[in-house]
Tab-separated table of C-alpha atoms in Angstrom:
chain	number	residue	atom	x	y	z
A	1	MET	CA	0.000	0.000	0.000
A	2	SER	CA	1.405	3.406	-0.965
A	3	ASP	CA	2.000	6.208	1.530
A	4	MET	CA	2.388	9.885	0.731
A	5	ARG	CA	5.168	10.283	3.324
A	6	TYR	CA	7.432	7.323	2.620
A	7	PHE	CA	8.443	4.833	-0.070
A	8	GLY	CA	10.636	1.774	0.462
A	9	THR	CA	11.631	-1.243	-1.593
A	10	TYR	CA	14.522	-3.597	-2.359
A	11	ALA	CA	15.854	-3.017	-5.862
A	12	ASP	CA	18.520	-4.527	-8.114
A	13	PHE	CA	21.222	-2.491	-9.794
A	14	ARG	CA	23.949	-3.459	-12.240
A	15	ALA	CA	27.518	-2.238	-12.526
A	16	ALA	CA	28.165	-0.504	-15.836
A	17	SER	CA	31.658	-1.871	-16.463
A	18	LYS	CA	34.470	-3.999	-15.065
A	19	LYS	CA	35.862	-0.948	-13.260
A	20	GLU	CA	32.622	-0.404	-11.332
A	21	SER	CA	32.466	-4.144	-10.651
A	22	GLU	CA	35.894	-4.126	-9.007
A	23	VAL	CA	34.895	-1.208	-6.796
A	24	LEU	CA	31.648	-2.930	-5.854
A	25	VAL	CA	33.275	-6.049	-4.410
A	26	GLY	CA	35.924	-4.150	-2.436
A	27	ALA	CA	35.975	-2.827	1.115
A	28	ASP	CA	34.704	0.588	-0.029
A	29	ASN	CA	31.244	-0.930	-0.401
A	30	LEU	CA	30.194	-2.792	2.723
A	31	VAL	CA	26.805	-4.391	3.237
A	32	GLY	CA	24.725	-1.877	5.176
A	33	ASP	CA	26.598	1.165	3.819
A	34	LEU	CA	24.439	4.210	3.153
A	35	PHE	CA	24.524	5.392	-0.467
A	36	THR	CA	22.955	8.275	-2.349
A	37	VAL	CA	20.925	8.300	-5.570
A	38	ASP	CA	22.261	10.408	-8.431
A	39	PHE	CA	20.469	11.157	-11.711
A	40	ARG	CA	22.426	11.323	-14.950
A	41	VAL	CA	21.342	11.908	-18.538
A	42	GLU	CA	22.600	9.107	-20.784
A	43	ASN	CA	21.735	8.919	-24.501
A	44	GLY	CA	18.925	11.392	-24.015
A	45	ARG	CA	17.272	9.705	-21.048
A	46	THR	CA	17.629	10.061	-17.292
A	47	THR	CA	19.098	7.149	-15.329
A	48	ALA	CA	19.305	6.757	-11.550
A	49	TRP	CA	22.712	5.708	-10.243
A	50	ILE	CA	23.702	4.366	-6.827
A	51	VAL	CA	26.692	6.333	-5.472
A	52	ASN	CA	28.747	5.182	-2.478
A	53	LYS	CA	29.971	7.337	0.393
A	54	PHE	CA	33.247	7.989	-1.422
A	55	GLY	CA	31.416	9.549	-4.356
A	56	VAL	CA	31.897	6.570	-6.689
A	57	ALA	CA	28.945	5.507	-8.855
A	58	ILE	CA	28.694	1.732	-8.496
A	59	GLY	CA	25.667	0.853	-10.598
A	60	ARG	CA	22.462	1.945	-12.283
A	61	LEU	CA	18.807	1.207	-11.545
A	62	ASP	CA	16.303	0.237	-14.226
A	63	GLN	CA	14.236	2.800	-16.090
A	64	SER	CA	10.947	1.988	-14.367
A	65	LEU	CA	12.378	2.637	-10.924
A	66	THR	CA	14.343	5.625	-12.229
A	67	HIS	CA	11.081	7.240	-13.317
A	68	ARG	CA	9.443	6.700	-9.934
A	69	LEU	CA	12.433	8.071	-8.036
A	70	ASP	CA	12.662	11.059	-10.360
A	71	VAL	CA	9.047	11.908	-9.569
A	72	LEU	CA	9.785	11.728	-5.841
A	73	ARG	CA	12.853	13.904	-6.328
A	74	ALA	CA	10.698	16.488	-8.117
A	75	ARG	CA	8.451	16.561	-5.050
A	76	GLY	CA	11.447	17.441	-2.885
A	77	TRP	CA	11.744	14.028	-1.246
A	78	CYS	CA	15.017	12.655	0.164
A	79	LEU	CA	16.311	9.487	-1.518
A	80	HIS	CA	18.517	6.944	0.271
A	81	ALA	CA	19.945	3.519	-0.576
A	82	LEU	CA	21.693	0.912	1.580
A	83	LEU	CA	23.707	-1.967	0.135
A	84	SER	CA	22.051	-5.298	0.854
A	85	GLN	CA	23.700	-7.925	-1.365
A	86	VAL	CA	26.279	-8.351	-4.119
A	87	PHE	CA	26.119	-11.065	-6.799
A	88	CYS	CA	28.236	-12.227	-9.734
A	89	ASP	CA	26.972	-13.847	-12.928
A	90	ASN	CA	29.408	-16.512	-14.138
A	91	ALA	CA	28.730	-15.835	-17.812
A	92	PRO	CA	29.888	-14.226	-19.915
A	93	ASP	CA	33.453	-14.745	-18.727
A	94	PRO	CA	34.961	-13.177	-16.609
A	95	GLY	CA	31.526	-12.499	-15.120
A	96	THR	CA	29.528	-9.391	-14.346
A	97	TYR	CA	28.630	-8.041	-10.924
A	98	TRP	CA	25.340	-6.651	-9.743
A	99	GLY	CA	23.754	-5.916	-6.418
A	100	ARG	CA	20.656	-5.175	-4.427
A	101	VAL	CA	19.917	-2.130	-2.293
A	102	ALA	CA	17.229	-1.158	0.179
A	103	LEU	CA	15.727	2.075	-1.134
A	104	VAL	CA	14.203	4.424	1.450
A	105	CYS	CA	12.593	7.663	0.275
A	106	ASN	CA	10.737	10.193	2.376
A	107	GLU	CA	9.362	13.683	2.653
A	108	ALA	CA	12.136	16.049	3.720
A	109	ARG	CA	10.362	17.009	6.967
A	110	TYR	CA	10.805	13.450	8.245
A	111	GLU	CA	14.555	13.340	7.607
A	112	PRO	CA	15.533	13.366	11.333
A	113	GLU	CA	13.425	10.271	12.047
A	114	ILE	CA	14.521	8.562	8.846
A	115	GLY	CA	18.177	9.194	9.741
A	116	VAL	CA	17.735	7.148	12.933
A	117	TYR	CA	15.839	4.493	11.000
A	118	LEU	CA	18.556	4.192	8.343
A	119	ALA	CA	21.240	3.627	10.996
A	120	LYS	CA	19.227	0.745	12.484
A	121	LEU	CA	18.447	-0.696	9.072
A	122	GLY	CA	22.098	-0.534	7.991
A	123	ALA	CA	23.170	-2.375	11.150
A	124	GLU	CA	20.680	-5.183	10.463
A	125	LEU	CA	21.739	-5.487	6.838
A	126	GLY	CA	25.343	-5.762	7.997
A	127	LYS	CA	24.312	-8.820	10.034
A	128	GLY	CA	22.727	-10.438	6.980
A	129	ILE	CA	19.179	-9.619	8.117
A	130	ARG	CA	16.858	-7.862	5.656
A	131	PRO	CA	13.894	-6.209	7.368
A	132	VAL	CA	10.920	-5.382	5.159
A	133	VAL	CA	11.111	-1.749	4.013
A	134	ASP	CA	7.941	-1.658	1.908
A	135	LEU	CA	5.851	-0.260	4.757
A	136	ALA	CA	2.098	0.149	4.968
A	137	PRO	CA	0.788	3.442	6.457
A	138	ALA	CA	0.559	1.821	9.907
A	139	GLY	CA	4.246	0.925	9.699
A	140	VAL	CA	5.159	4.485	8.719
A	141	ASP	CA	3.077	5.757	11.660
A	142	ALA	CA	4.990	3.445	14.029
A	143	LEU	CA	8.342	4.485	12.566
A	144	LEU	CA	7.637	8.198	12.994
A	145	ALA	CA	6.064	7.797	16.441
A	146	ALA	CA	9.259	6.045	17.615
A	147	GLY	CA	11.442	8.840	16.284
A	148	GLY	CA	12.915	6.405	13.763
A	149	ASP	CA	13.987	3.906	16.442
A	150	TRP	CA	11.943	1.149	14.822
A	151	LEU	CA	12.198	-1.660	12.277
A	152	SER	CA	9.626	-3.968	10.801
A	153	SER	CA	9.489	-7.337	12.554
A	154	ASP	CA	8.998	-8.961	9.138
A	155	HIS	CA	12.132	-10.022	7.267
A	156	LEU	CA	12.676	-11.033	3.669
A	157	PRO	CA	13.384	-14.772	3.475
A	158	LEU	CA	16.751	-16.112	2.401
A	159	GLU	CA	16.675	-16.942	-1.287
A	160	ASN	CA	18.924	-18.950	-3.560
A	161	PRO	CA	20.503	-16.882	-6.338
A	162	PRO	CA	19.455	-17.707	-9.916
A	163	LYS	CA	21.298	-20.501	-11.701
A	164	GLY	CA	24.683	-19.293	-12.915
A	165	THR	CA	24.798	-16.545	-10.267
A	166	VAL	CA	27.026	-16.544	-7.188
A	167	LEU	CA	26.253	-14.636	-3.983
A	168	VAL	CA	29.412	-12.609	-3.252
A	169	LYS	CA	28.360	-10.959	0.001
A	170	ASP	CA	25.204	-10.359	2.014
A	171	SER	CA	26.654	-9.357	5.399
A	172	GLN	CA	29.736	-7.762	6.935
A	173	SER	CA	32.686	-9.981	7.776
A	174	PHE	CA	34.886	-9.470	10.836
A	175	LEU	CA	37.499	-7.748	8.696
A	176	ASP	CA	34.839	-5.523	7.138
A	177	LYS	CA	33.889	-4.321	10.601
A	178	MET	CA	37.518	-3.694	11.494
A	179	VAL	CA	38.039	-1.678	8.315
A	180	GLU	CA	35.000	0.427	9.156
A	181	GLN	CA	36.216	1.023	12.703
A	182	GLY	CA	39.588	2.068	11.339
A	183	ARG	CA	37.933	4.577	9.013
A	184	ALA	CA	36.045	5.921	12.001
A	185	ARG	CA	39.481	6.532	13.541
A	186	ASN	CA	38.909	4.169	16.438
A	187	PRO	CA	42.566	3.468	17.380
A	188	GLY	CA	41.776	0.399	19.456
A	189	CYS	CA	39.838	-1.357	16.706
A	190	TYR	CA	42.345	-0.264	14.082
A	191	VAL	CA	45.202	-1.843	16.068
A	192	VAL	CA	43.158	-4.995	16.688
A	193	SER	CA	42.469	-5.355	12.956
A	194	TRP	CA	46.181	-5.196	12.126
A	195	LEU	CA	47.057	-7.610	14.932
A	196	PHE	CA	44.458	-10.029	13.575
A	197	ILE	CA	45.908	-9.813	10.070
A	198	ILE	CA	49.473	-10.271	11.372
A	199	ALA	CA	48.401	-13.246	13.487
A	200	LEU	CA	46.616	-14.796	10.505
A	201	VAL	CA	49.696	-14.412	8.302
A	202	ALA	CA	51.886	-15.880	11.055
A	203	LEU	CA	49.552	-18.866	11.374
A	204	VAL	CA	49.678	-19.523	7.624
A	205	VAL	CA	53.499	-19.319	7.665
A	206	PHE	CA	53.628	-21.703	10.634
A	207	VAL	CA	51.334	-24.258	8.989
A	208	VAL	CA	53.257	-24.117	5.714
A	209	GLY	CA	56.543	-24.340	7.607
A	210	LYS	CA	55.383	-27.495	9.388
A	211	LEU	CA	54.376	-29.060	6.115
A	212	VAL	CA	57.677	-28.359	4.366
A	213	GLY	CA	59.866	-29.060	7.407
A	214	TRP	CA	60.974	-25.554	8.287
A	215	PHE	CA	60.160	-26.154	11.955
C-alpha cells in the first residue's frame, strides 16, 4: 500500500563496467553502507545511479524505478539507498557483478526520524538480516512515532541466487567491521584489525613451515 510520506523497496542495480564491478566487491562498499541516488542523462534519457559514500557511482537502476524516483525527487523528497547484497553472474566470462539495495525515500520534513531508521536498518543489513522496508501506512506511523527507532518485525526470506549466479556478500565480515572502525578513527579497533591480520599471516606461515619441514 502506498504512503504519501514514505516509499521503500529492495531493488537490483547493475555495474556498468568492469571498473565499477571491481569497486563494488571491495571494502569501499560494505553491506549496510548508506549510499545516495544520483540522476544522470545518458543517450537522451535520465538514469538513476547508486553512489557510495566515497562519491563513486557503483551501478544503475532500471528505467521503471528511475522514473518513480525522479518523480519523488521532483516533489522534494530525500532518496537513500543501503547496500544489501552483491552477486556475480558466471557468464559471460569473466563475469559481471550486480547488487541489491534497500531504497528508502521520504518527505524532507521526516529526515531526522529517517536518519535514525537508516542507521538501524544498515546495522541489520550488515548482520545479513533484511527487514521489510515496503511499509504500509501503519508501519510508517509506528516508525515516525518512535522517532525512527523502529524496524519492521517482518524479514525477507533467504533466497537462492538464480542458476549461474554466485552470492558474493550479504553481510559484513569481521574484517569488514575492522576496516569500518579504522575509518572511524577508532585506534583500538584499528590496532586490533592489524594484529588479527598479522596473526593470521603468522599462522599460515607456521602451517606451511610445518608441512615443508621448516620447523
